[in-house]
CSV table of C-alpha atoms and ligand atoms in Angstrom, one decimal:
chain,number,residue,atom,x,y,z
Q,1,MET,CA,-44.6,-31.8,39.8
Q,2,CYS,CA,-46.6,-28.8,39.3
Q,3,ASP,CA,-47.7,-27.0,36.1
Q,4,THR,CA,-47.4,-23.4,37.3
Q,5,CYS,CA,-43.8,-22.9,36.4
Q,6,GLY,CA,-42.7,-25.6,34.0
Q,7,CYS,CA,-41.0,-28.0,36.5
Q,8,SER,CA,-39.8,-30.2,33.7
Q,9,ASP,CA,-37.4,-27.4,32.8
Q,10,SER,CA,-34.0,-28.5,34.0
Q,11,ALA,CA,-33.3,-25.0,35.4
Q,12,VAL,CA,-36.1,-25.4,37.9
Q,13,ARG,CA,-35.1,-26.7,41.4
Q,14,ILE,CA,-37.9,-27.9,43.5
Q,15,THR,CA,-37.8,-27.5,47.3
Q,16,ASP,CA,-40.6,-28.1,49.7
Q,17,HIS,CA,-42.6,-24.9,49.3
Q,18,THR,CA,-41.1,-23.0,46.4
Q,19,HIS,CA,-39.5,-23.6,43.0
Q,20,THR,CA,-36.3,-21.7,42.3
Q,21,VAL,CA,-36.2,-20.8,38.7
Q,22,VAL,CA,-32.6,-20.1,37.6
Q,23,MET,CA,-32.8,-17.4,34.9
Q,24,GLU,CA,-29.2,-16.0,34.6
Q,25,GLN,CA,-30.4,-13.6,32.0
Q,26,ASP,CA,-29.4,-10.0,31.2
Q,27,ILE,CA,-32.0,-7.6,32.1
Q,28,LEU,CA,-31.6,-5.7,28.9
Q,29,ALA,CA,-31.5,-9.0,26.8
Q,30,LYS,CA,-34.6,-8.1,24.9
Q,31,ASN,CA,-33.4,-4.6,24.1
Q,32,ASP,CA,-30.0,-6.0,23.0
Q,33,GLU,CA,-31.6,-8.6,20.8
Q,34,LEU,CA,-33.6,-6.0,19.0
Q,35,ALA,CA,-30.6,-3.7,18.8
Q,36,GLU,CA,-28.8,-6.6,17.0
Q,37,HIS,CA,-31.7,-6.9,14.6
Q,38,ASN,CA,-31.5,-3.2,13.9
Q,39,ARG,CA,-27.8,-3.4,13.4
Q,40,ALA,CA,-28.3,-6.2,10.8
Q,41,HIS,CA,-30.9,-4.2,9.0
Q,42,LEU,CA,-28.7,-1.2,8.9
Q,43,ARG,CA,-25.7,-3.1,7.7
Q,44,ALA,CA,-27.6,-4.9,5.0
Q,45,SER,CA,-28.8,-1.6,3.6
Q,46,ASP,CA,-25.4,0.0,4.0
Q,47,VAL,CA,-26.6,2.7,6.3
Q,48,PHE,CA,-24.1,4.2,8.7
Q,49,ALA,CA,-26.1,4.9,11.9
Q,50,ILE,CA,-24.8,7.3,14.6
Q,51,ASN,CA,-26.3,7.6,18.0
Q,52,LEU,CA,-25.9,11.3,19.0
Q,53,MET,CA,-26.1,12.0,22.7
Q,54,SER,CA,-25.7,15.1,24.9
Q,55,SER,CA,-27.4,17.1,27.7
Q,56,PRO,CA,-30.3,19.3,26.6
Q,57,GLY,CA,-29.1,22.2,24.4
Q,58,ALA,CA,-25.5,21.1,23.8
Q,59,GLY,CA,-26.1,21.7,20.1
Q,60,LYS,CA,-27.1,18.4,18.5
Q,61,THR,CA,-29.8,19.8,16.2
Q,62,THR,CA,-27.7,22.8,15.2
Q,63,LEU,CA,-24.8,20.5,14.3
Q,64,LEU,CA,-27.0,18.3,12.3
Q,65,GLU,CA,-28.6,21.1,10.3
Q,66,ARG,CA,-25.2,22.2,9.3
Q,67,THR,CA,-23.8,18.8,8.7
Q,68,ILE,CA,-26.6,17.7,6.5
Q,69,ARG,CA,-26.1,20.7,4.2
Q,70,ALA,CA,-22.3,20.3,4.0
Q,71,LEU,CA,-21.5,16.6,4.2
Q,72,GLY,CA,-22.3,15.7,0.5
Q,73,VAL,CA,-23.6,12.3,1.5
Q,74,PRO,CA,-27.3,11.5,1.7
Q,75,CYS,CA,-28.4,11.9,5.3
Q,76,ALA,CA,-31.5,10.9,7.2
Q,77,VAL,CA,-32.4,11.7,10.8
Q,78,ILE,CA,-34.4,10.2,13.6
Q,79,GLU,CA,-35.3,12.7,16.3
Q,80,GLY,CA,-35.9,11.6,19.8
Q,81,ASP,CA,-37.7,14.2,21.9
Q,82,GLN,CA,-39.9,14.1,25.0
Q,83,GLU,CA,-42.7,16.3,23.6
Q,84,THR,CA,-42.2,18.6,20.7
Q,85,LEU,CA,-41.8,18.5,16.9
Q,86,LEU,CA,-39.5,21.5,16.9
Q,87,ASP,CA,-36.2,19.7,16.1
Q,88,ALA,CA,-37.8,17.6,13.4
Q,89,GLU,CA,-39.1,20.7,11.7
Q,90,ARG,CA,-35.6,22.2,11.8
Q,91,ILE,CA,-34.3,19.1,10.1
Q,92,LYS,CA,-37.1,19.0,7.6
Q,93,ALA,CA,-36.0,22.4,6.4
Q,94,THR,CA,-32.7,21.0,5.4
Q,95,GLY,CA,-34.4,18.6,3.0
Q,96,ALA,CA,-33.3,15.4,4.7
Q,97,PRO,CA,-35.9,12.8,5.5
Q,98,VAL,CA,-36.7,12.8,9.2
Q,99,VAL,CA,-38.9,10.8,11.6
Q,100,GLN,CA,-39.8,12.0,15.0
Q,101,ILE,CA,-40.1,9.7,18.0
Q,102,ASN,CA,-41.8,11.4,21.0
Q,103,THR,CA,-40.8,9.5,24.1
Q,104,GLY,CA,-43.3,11.2,26.3
Q,105,ALA,CA,-42.1,10.7,29.9
Q,106,GLY,CA,-39.3,8.4,28.7
Q,107,CYS,CA,-35.9,9.9,29.0
Q,108,HIS,CA,-34.0,7.9,26.3
Q,109,LEU,CA,-34.5,6.0,23.1
Q,110,ASP,CA,-34.5,2.2,23.1
Q,111,ALA,CA,-34.0,-0.4,20.4
Q,112,ALA,CA,-37.8,-1.0,20.0
Q,113,MET,CA,-38.4,2.7,19.3
Q,114,LEU,CA,-35.6,2.8,16.8
Q,115,HIS,CA,-36.9,-0.3,15.1
Q,116,ARG,CA,-40.3,1.3,14.6
Q,117,ALA,CA,-38.7,4.5,13.4
Q,118,LEU,CA,-36.4,2.6,10.9
Q,119,HIS,CA,-39.4,0.9,9.3
Q,120,ALA,CA,-41.2,4.3,9.0
Q,121,LEU,CA,-38.1,6.1,7.6
Q,122,ALA,CA,-36.5,3.4,5.5
Q,123,PRO,CA,-33.3,5.4,5.0
Q,124,ALA,CA,-31.8,5.2,1.5
Q,125,ARG,CA,-29.0,2.7,0.8
Q,126,GLY,CA,-25.6,4.2,1.5
Q,127,SER,CA,-26.9,7.1,3.6
Q,128,THR,CA,-25.7,8.3,7.0
Q,129,LEU,CA,-28.4,8.1,9.6
Q,130,PHE,CA,-28.2,10.4,12.6
Q,131,ILE,CA,-30.2,9.4,15.7
Q,132,GLU,CA,-30.6,12.4,17.9
Q,133,ASN,CA,-31.2,10.9,21.3
Q,134,VAL,CA,-33.1,12.6,24.1
Q,135,GLY,CA,-31.1,15.3,25.8
Q,136,ASN,CA,-29.8,13.5,28.9
Q,137,LEU,CA,-26.4,12.3,29.9
Q,138,VAL,CA,-27.5,9.4,32.0
Q,139,CYS,CA,-30.1,7.0,30.5
Q,140,PRO,CA,-29.3,6.8,26.8
Q,141,ALA,CA,-25.9,5.3,27.7
Q,142,LEU,CA,-27.5,2.1,28.8
Q,143,PHE,CA,-29.6,1.3,25.7
Q,144,ASP,CA,-27.9,-0.1,22.7
Q,145,LEU,CA,-30.0,0.9,19.6
Q,146,GLY,CA,-28.0,-1.0,17.0
Q,147,GLU,CA,-26.0,2.0,15.9
Q,148,ALA,CA,-22.6,1.7,14.3
Q,149,ALA,CA,-21.0,4.5,16.3
Q,150,ARG,CA,-21.8,6.7,19.3
Q,151,VAL,CA,-21.0,10.4,19.5
Q,152,VAL,CA,-21.3,12.5,22.7
Q,153,ILE,CA,-21.5,16.3,22.5
Q,154,LEU,CA,-20.5,18.4,25.4
Q,155,SER,CA,-20.6,22.2,25.2
Q,156,VAL,CA,-18.2,24.5,26.9
Q,157,THR,CA,-21.0,26.3,28.8
Q,158,GLU,CA,-21.8,23.1,30.7
Q,159,GLY,CA,-18.9,23.5,33.2
Q,160,PRO,CA,-16.1,21.1,34.3
Q,161,GLY,CA,-16.1,17.5,35.4
Q,162,LYS,CA,-18.8,16.1,33.2
Q,163,PRO,CA,-16.9,13.1,31.9
Q,164,VAL,CA,-16.3,12.0,35.5
Q,165,LYS,CA,-19.8,12.8,36.7
Q,166,TYR,CA,-21.4,10.9,33.8
Q,167,PRO,CA,-18.8,8.2,33.1
Q,168,HIS,CA,-21.1,5.8,31.4
Q,169,MET,CA,-22.0,8.2,28.7
Q,170,PHE,CA,-18.3,9.1,28.1
Q,171,ALA,CA,-17.0,5.5,28.6
Q,172,ALA,CA,-19.2,4.1,25.8
Q,173,THR,CA,-18.6,6.6,23.1
Q,174,ASP,CA,-16.5,6.5,19.9
Q,175,LEU,CA,-16.2,10.2,19.5
Q,176,VAL,CA,-16.5,13.2,21.9
Q,177,LEU,CA,-17.3,16.6,20.3
Q,178,LEU,CA,-16.6,19.6,22.4
Q,179,ASN,CA,-19.0,22.2,21.0
Q,180,LYS,CA,-19.4,26.0,21.3
Q,181,VAL,CA,-15.7,26.6,21.4
Q,182,ASP,CA,-16.5,30.0,19.9
Q,183,LEU,CA,-17.6,30.8,23.5
Q,184,LEU,CA,-14.3,29.8,25.1
Q,185,PRO,CA,-13.1,33.4,25.6
Q,186,TYR,CA,-16.2,34.2,27.6
Q,187,VAL,CA,-16.5,31.1,29.9
Q,188,ASP,CA,-14.3,29.5,32.4
Q,189,PHE,CA,-13.7,26.2,30.8
Q,190,ASP,CA,-10.4,24.3,30.8
Q,191,VAL,CA,-10.1,22.3,27.6
Q,192,ALA,CA,-7.0,20.4,28.7
Q,193,GLU,CA,-8.6,19.4,31.9
Q,194,PHE,CA,-11.7,18.3,30.0
Q,195,GLU,CA,-9.6,16.1,27.7
Q,196,ARG,CA,-7.8,14.6,30.7
Q,197,ASP,CA,-11.2,13.8,32.3
Q,198,VAL,CA,-12.4,12.1,29.1
Q,199,ARG,CA,-9.2,10.0,29.0
Q,200,ARG,CA,-9.7,8.9,32.6
Q,201,VAL,CA,-12.9,7.1,31.6
Q,202,ASN,CA,-12.3,6.4,27.9
Q,203,PRO,CA,-8.7,6.1,26.8
Q,204,SER,CA,-9.6,5.5,23.1
Q,205,ALA,CA,-12.4,7.8,22.0
Q,206,ALA,CA,-11.6,10.4,19.4
Q,207,LEU,CA,-11.9,14.0,20.5
Q,208,LEU,CA,-12.7,17.0,18.4
Q,209,GLN,CA,-13.3,20.7,19.2
Q,210,VAL,CA,-16.0,22.3,17.1
Q,211,SER,CA,-18.4,25.2,16.9
Q,212,ALA,CA,-21.6,24.3,15.2
Q,213,THR,CA,-22.5,27.9,14.7
Q,214,ARG,CA,-19.2,29.5,13.6
Q,215,GLY,CA,-17.9,26.3,11.9
Q,216,ASP,CA,-14.6,25.6,13.8
Q,217,GLY,CA,-13.4,22.0,13.5
Q,218,LEU,CA,-16.3,20.9,11.2
Q,219,THR,CA,-13.9,19.7,8.5
Q,220,ASP,CA,-12.5,17.2,11.0
Q,221,TRP,CA,-16.0,16.1,12.0
Q,222,TYR,CA,-16.9,15.5,8.3
Q,223,ASP,CA,-13.7,13.5,7.8
Q,224,TRP,CA,-14.6,11.4,10.8
Q,225,LEU,CA,-18.0,10.8,9.4
Q,226,ARG,CA,-16.6,9.7,6.0
Q,227,ARG,CA,-13.8,7.6,7.5
Q,228,PRO,CA,-13.3,4.3,5.8
Q,229,ALA,CA,-13.7,2.4,9.1
Q,230,ARG,CA,-17.4,3.0,8.7
Q,231,SER,CA,-18.0,-0.2,6.8
H,1,MET,CA,-35.4,7.8,35.2
H,2,HIS,CA,-34.1,4.7,33.4
H,3,GLU,CA,-34.7,2.5,36.5
H,4,MET,CA,-38.4,2.4,35.6
H,5,ALA,CA,-37.6,1.0,32.1
H,6,ILE,CA,-35.0,-1.4,33.6
H,7,THR,CA,-37.4,-2.7,36.2
H,8,GLN,CA,-40.2,-3.1,33.6
H,9,SER,CA,-37.8,-5.2,31.6
H,10,VAL,CA,-37.2,-7.4,34.6
H,11,LEU,CA,-41.0,-7.9,35.0
H,12,ASP,CA,-41.5,-8.6,31.3
H,13,ALA,CA,-38.7,-11.2,31.2
H,14,ILE,CA,-40.1,-13.0,34.3
H,15,VAL,CA,-43.7,-13.0,33.0
H,16,ALA,CA,-42.4,-14.2,29.5
H,17,ARG,CA,-40.7,-17.1,31.2
H,18,LEU,CA,-43.2,-18.0,33.9
H,19,GLY,CA,-46.5,-16.8,32.7
H,20,GLU,CA,-48.9,-16.0,35.6
H,21,ALA,CA,-47.2,-18.2,38.2
H,22,PRO,CA,-47.1,-16.4,41.5
H,23,VAL,CA,-43.6,-15.1,42.2
H,24,THR,CA,-42.4,-14.8,45.8
H,25,CYS,CA,-38.9,-13.6,45.3
H,26,VAL,CA,-36.7,-12.0,42.6
H,27,ARG,CA,-32.9,-12.1,42.8
H,28,LEU,CA,-31.0,-9.5,40.7
H,29,GLU,CA,-27.4,-8.7,40.2
H,30,ILE,CA,-26.8,-5.0,39.7
H,31,GLY,CA,-23.0,-4.3,39.5
H,32,ARG,CA,-21.6,-1.1,41.0
H,33,LEU,CA,-20.5,0.1,37.6
H,34,SER,CA,-23.7,-0.7,35.8
H,35,GLY,CA,-25.1,2.8,36.1
H,36,VAL,CA,-28.3,1.6,37.7
H,37,VAL,CA,-29.2,2.6,41.2
H,38,PRO,CA,-30.5,-0.4,43.3
H,39,ASP,CA,-32.6,1.8,45.6
H,40,SER,CA,-34.4,3.3,42.6
H,41,VAL,CA,-35.1,-0.2,41.3
H,42,ARG,CA,-36.5,-1.3,44.7
H,43,PHE,CA,-38.9,1.7,44.5
H,44,CYS,CA,-39.9,1.0,40.9
H,45,PHE,CA,-40.3,-2.7,41.7
H,46,ASP,CA,-43.0,-2.2,44.3
H,47,VAL,CA,-44.8,0.2,42.1
H,48,LEU,CA,-44.7,-1.9,39.0
H,49,CYS,CA,-45.5,-5.3,40.7
H,50,ALA,CA,-48.8,-4.1,42.1
H,51,GLY,CA,-51.6,-6.0,40.6
H,52,THR,CA,-49.4,-8.5,38.8
H,53,SER,CA,-48.3,-12.1,39.5
H,54,LEU,CA,-45.3,-10.5,41.3
H,55,GLU,CA,-47.3,-8.5,43.8
H,56,GLY,CA,-45.7,-8.7,47.2
H,57,ALA,CA,-42.6,-10.5,45.9
H,58,ARG,CA,-39.3,-10.0,47.8
H,59,LEU,CA,-36.5,-8.3,45.9
H,60,ASP,CA,-32.9,-9.3,46.6
H,61,ILE,CA,-30.2,-7.3,44.9
H,62,ALA,CA,-26.6,-8.4,44.9
H,63,GLU,CA,-24.2,-5.6,44.0
H,64,PRO,CA,-20.9,-7.0,42.7
H,65,ALA,CA,-18.0,-4.7,43.0
H,66,GLY,CA,-16.0,-3.4,40.1
H,67,ARG,CA,-12.9,-5.3,39.1
H,68,ALA,CA,-10.5,-4.7,36.2
H,69,ARG,CA,-7.3,-6.2,34.7
H,70,CYS,CA,-4.5,-4.1,33.4
H,71,ARG,CA,-3.3,-5.0,29.9
H,72,ASP,CA,0.1,-3.4,30.6
H,73,CYS,CA,1.2,-5.0,33.9
H,74,GLY,CA,-1.3,-7.8,34.0
H,75,GLY,CA,-2.5,-6.9,37.6
H,76,GLU,CA,-6.0,-7.1,38.8
H,77,PHE,CA,-7.5,-4.4,40.9
H,78,THR,CA,-10.9,-3.1,42.2
H,79,LEU,CA,-12.7,-0.2,40.6
H,80,ASP,CA,-14.7,1.9,42.9
H,81,ASP,CA,-15.9,4.2,40.1
H,82,PHE,CA,-15.4,4.4,36.4
H,83,ILE,CA,-11.9,5.9,36.5
H,84,LEU,CA,-10.1,3.4,34.3
H,85,LEU,CA,-6.6,3.6,35.9
H,86,CYS,CA,-4.4,0.8,37.1
H,87,PRO,CA,-2.3,1.5,40.2
H,88,CYS,CA,0.7,1.2,37.8
H,89,GLY,CA,-0.4,4.3,36.0
H,90,SER,CA,-1.8,2.6,32.8
H,91,ALA,CA,-5.2,3.4,31.5
H,92,ASP,CA,-5.2,0.4,29.2
H,93,VAL,CA,-7.5,-1.8,31.4
H,94,SER,CA,-10.4,-4.1,30.8
H,95,VAL,CA,-13.4,-4.3,33.1
H,96,LEU,CA,-13.9,-7.8,34.4
H,97,ALA,CA,-16.8,-7.3,36.8
H,98,GLY,CA,-19.2,-4.6,38.1
H,99,ARG,CA,-21.2,-4.0,35.0
H,100,GLU,CA,-23.7,-6.9,35.7
H,101,LEU,CA,-27.3,-6.2,35.0
H,102,ARG,CA,-28.9,-9.6,35.4
H,103,ILE,CA,-31.8,-11.6,36.7
H,104,ALA,CA,-30.2,-14.4,38.6
H,105,SER,CA,-33.2,-16.4,39.7
H,106,VAL,CA,-36.8,-16.2,40.7
H,107,GLU,CA,-38.8,-18.1,43.3
H,108,VAL,CA,-42.3,-19.3,42.5
H,109,GLY,CA,-44.7,-20.3,45.2
H,110,HIS,CA,-46.7,-23.5,45.1
H,111,VAL,CA,-50.3,-23.2,44.2
N,1,GTP,N1,-22.4,30.0,20.5
N,1,GTP,C1,-22.8,28.8,20.1
N,1,GTP,N2,-24.1,28.5,20.3
N,1,GTP,C2,-24.4,27.2,19.8
N,1,GTP,C3,-23.5,26.4,19.1
N,1,GTP,N3,-24.2,25.2,18.8
N,1,GTP,C4,-25.5,25.4,19.2
N,1,GTP,N4,-25.6,26.6,19.8
N,1,GTP,C5,-26.9,27.2,20.4
N,1,GTP,O1,-27.3,26.4,21.5
N,1,GTP,C6,-28.7,26.3,21.6
N,1,GTP,C7,-29.2,24.9,21.6
N,1,GTP,O2,-28.8,24.3,20.4
N,1,GTP,P1,-29.6,23.0,19.8
N,1,GTP,O3,-28.9,22.6,18.6
N,1,GTP,O4,-31.1,23.2,19.8
N,1,GTP,O5,-29.3,21.9,21.0
N,1,GTP,P2,-29.8,20.4,21.1
N,1,GTP,O6,-28.7,19.6,21.7
N,1,GTP,O7,-30.4,19.9,19.8
N,1,GTP,O8,-31.0,20.6,22.2
N,1,GTP,P3,-32.1,19.6,22.6
N,1,GTP,O9,-32.6,18.9,21.4
N,1,GTP,O10,-33.1,20.4,23.3
N,1,GTP,O11,-31.4,18.6,23.6
N,1,GTP,C8,-29.2,27.1,20.4
N,1,GTP,O12,-29.5,28.4,20.8
N,1,GTP,C9,-28.0,27.1,19.4
N,1,GTP,O13,-28.0,28.2,18.5
N,1,GTP,C10,-22.2,26.8,19.0
N,1,GTP,O14,-21.3,26.1,18.5
N,1,GTP,N5,-21.8,28.0,19.5
N,2,ZN,ZN1,-32.2,19.1,19.4
N,3,ZN,ZN1,-37.3,-5.1,11.5
N,4,ZN,ZN1,-34.0,7.0,30.6
N,5,ZN,ZN1,-1.1,-1.9,35.4
């Protein structure tokens, strides 16, 4: 017997020189637990939380500015950004409550960051909460925040093959928004091929084409946000 | 790089479980469809373990292959990437393996 590692624990096997401690534990268990805590908070206060993800510059903030003004439902925003307050200030101008999380070197939000932000923001009962994740198509996909739905935005200026190159992001989303469709006449982007690529990694996600600046497709986006399934 | 955050979670979980006991080996399972790159984890592991009870610990990473079952034909097949397509042509498949992101076990030296 030895005290260093809790030998009395039945999961500990003792050999001559070492103890093997069987852990069988998910690496992200702590994040996932906290995400469930967030999810329970959000559900209890009837807040519909959306984790909004894209590469940098796909149009997340532009879409949010417009959505908040048009949706007709109380909105609140949590802005994840590596350094600046710029996006939060743009949101503040719409009148919606906003909290900024600066991740510094971190390239994604995690459930602990969202938890702190939720307590700081305390979104109103019945509101829609948009969480603008850090612009990045890789890391945010791995971290459950406790959201009710995930939305991935891709813009037509980003070129082909993204769903297949970043399958985790596209596989785990509920809705894919193809943004900047007003630029389709000027760029070489094959919408049908894009939709086929999305289907290859995610057969069930909803797909909408929008322009956050010109307004194309936004009625469908608002309908999706108000869908009854949100409860 | 999320491998840094992932690796830090590994260390945190081990220290939470074992306290300051000197760790000599960590065994992880990182599935081929998990989105985490084992080589990056190896790099982060050495960096993050320095000066902790895990300093000098060996890192063994098992990399389970992707496997899926088709809901249409019932067949099971391997998935090399995230293209969710059964050889029968159906995309209605469920992933059975390859997404693992687990700490399997840890070896603690005698003191
Ligand atoms: N033509 C066109 N431009 C757009 C559209 N949506 C956004 N933009 C422009 O794209 C640029 C980036 O938009 P943002 O809304 O800041 O993008 P973001 O995803 O919030 O960016 P980060 O927070 O830095 O990741 C801005 O210059 C927008 O005006 C669109 O539908 N059409
Ligand atoms: Zn933004
Ligand atoms: Zn709480
Ligand atoms: Zn990251
Ligand atoms: Zn099949």
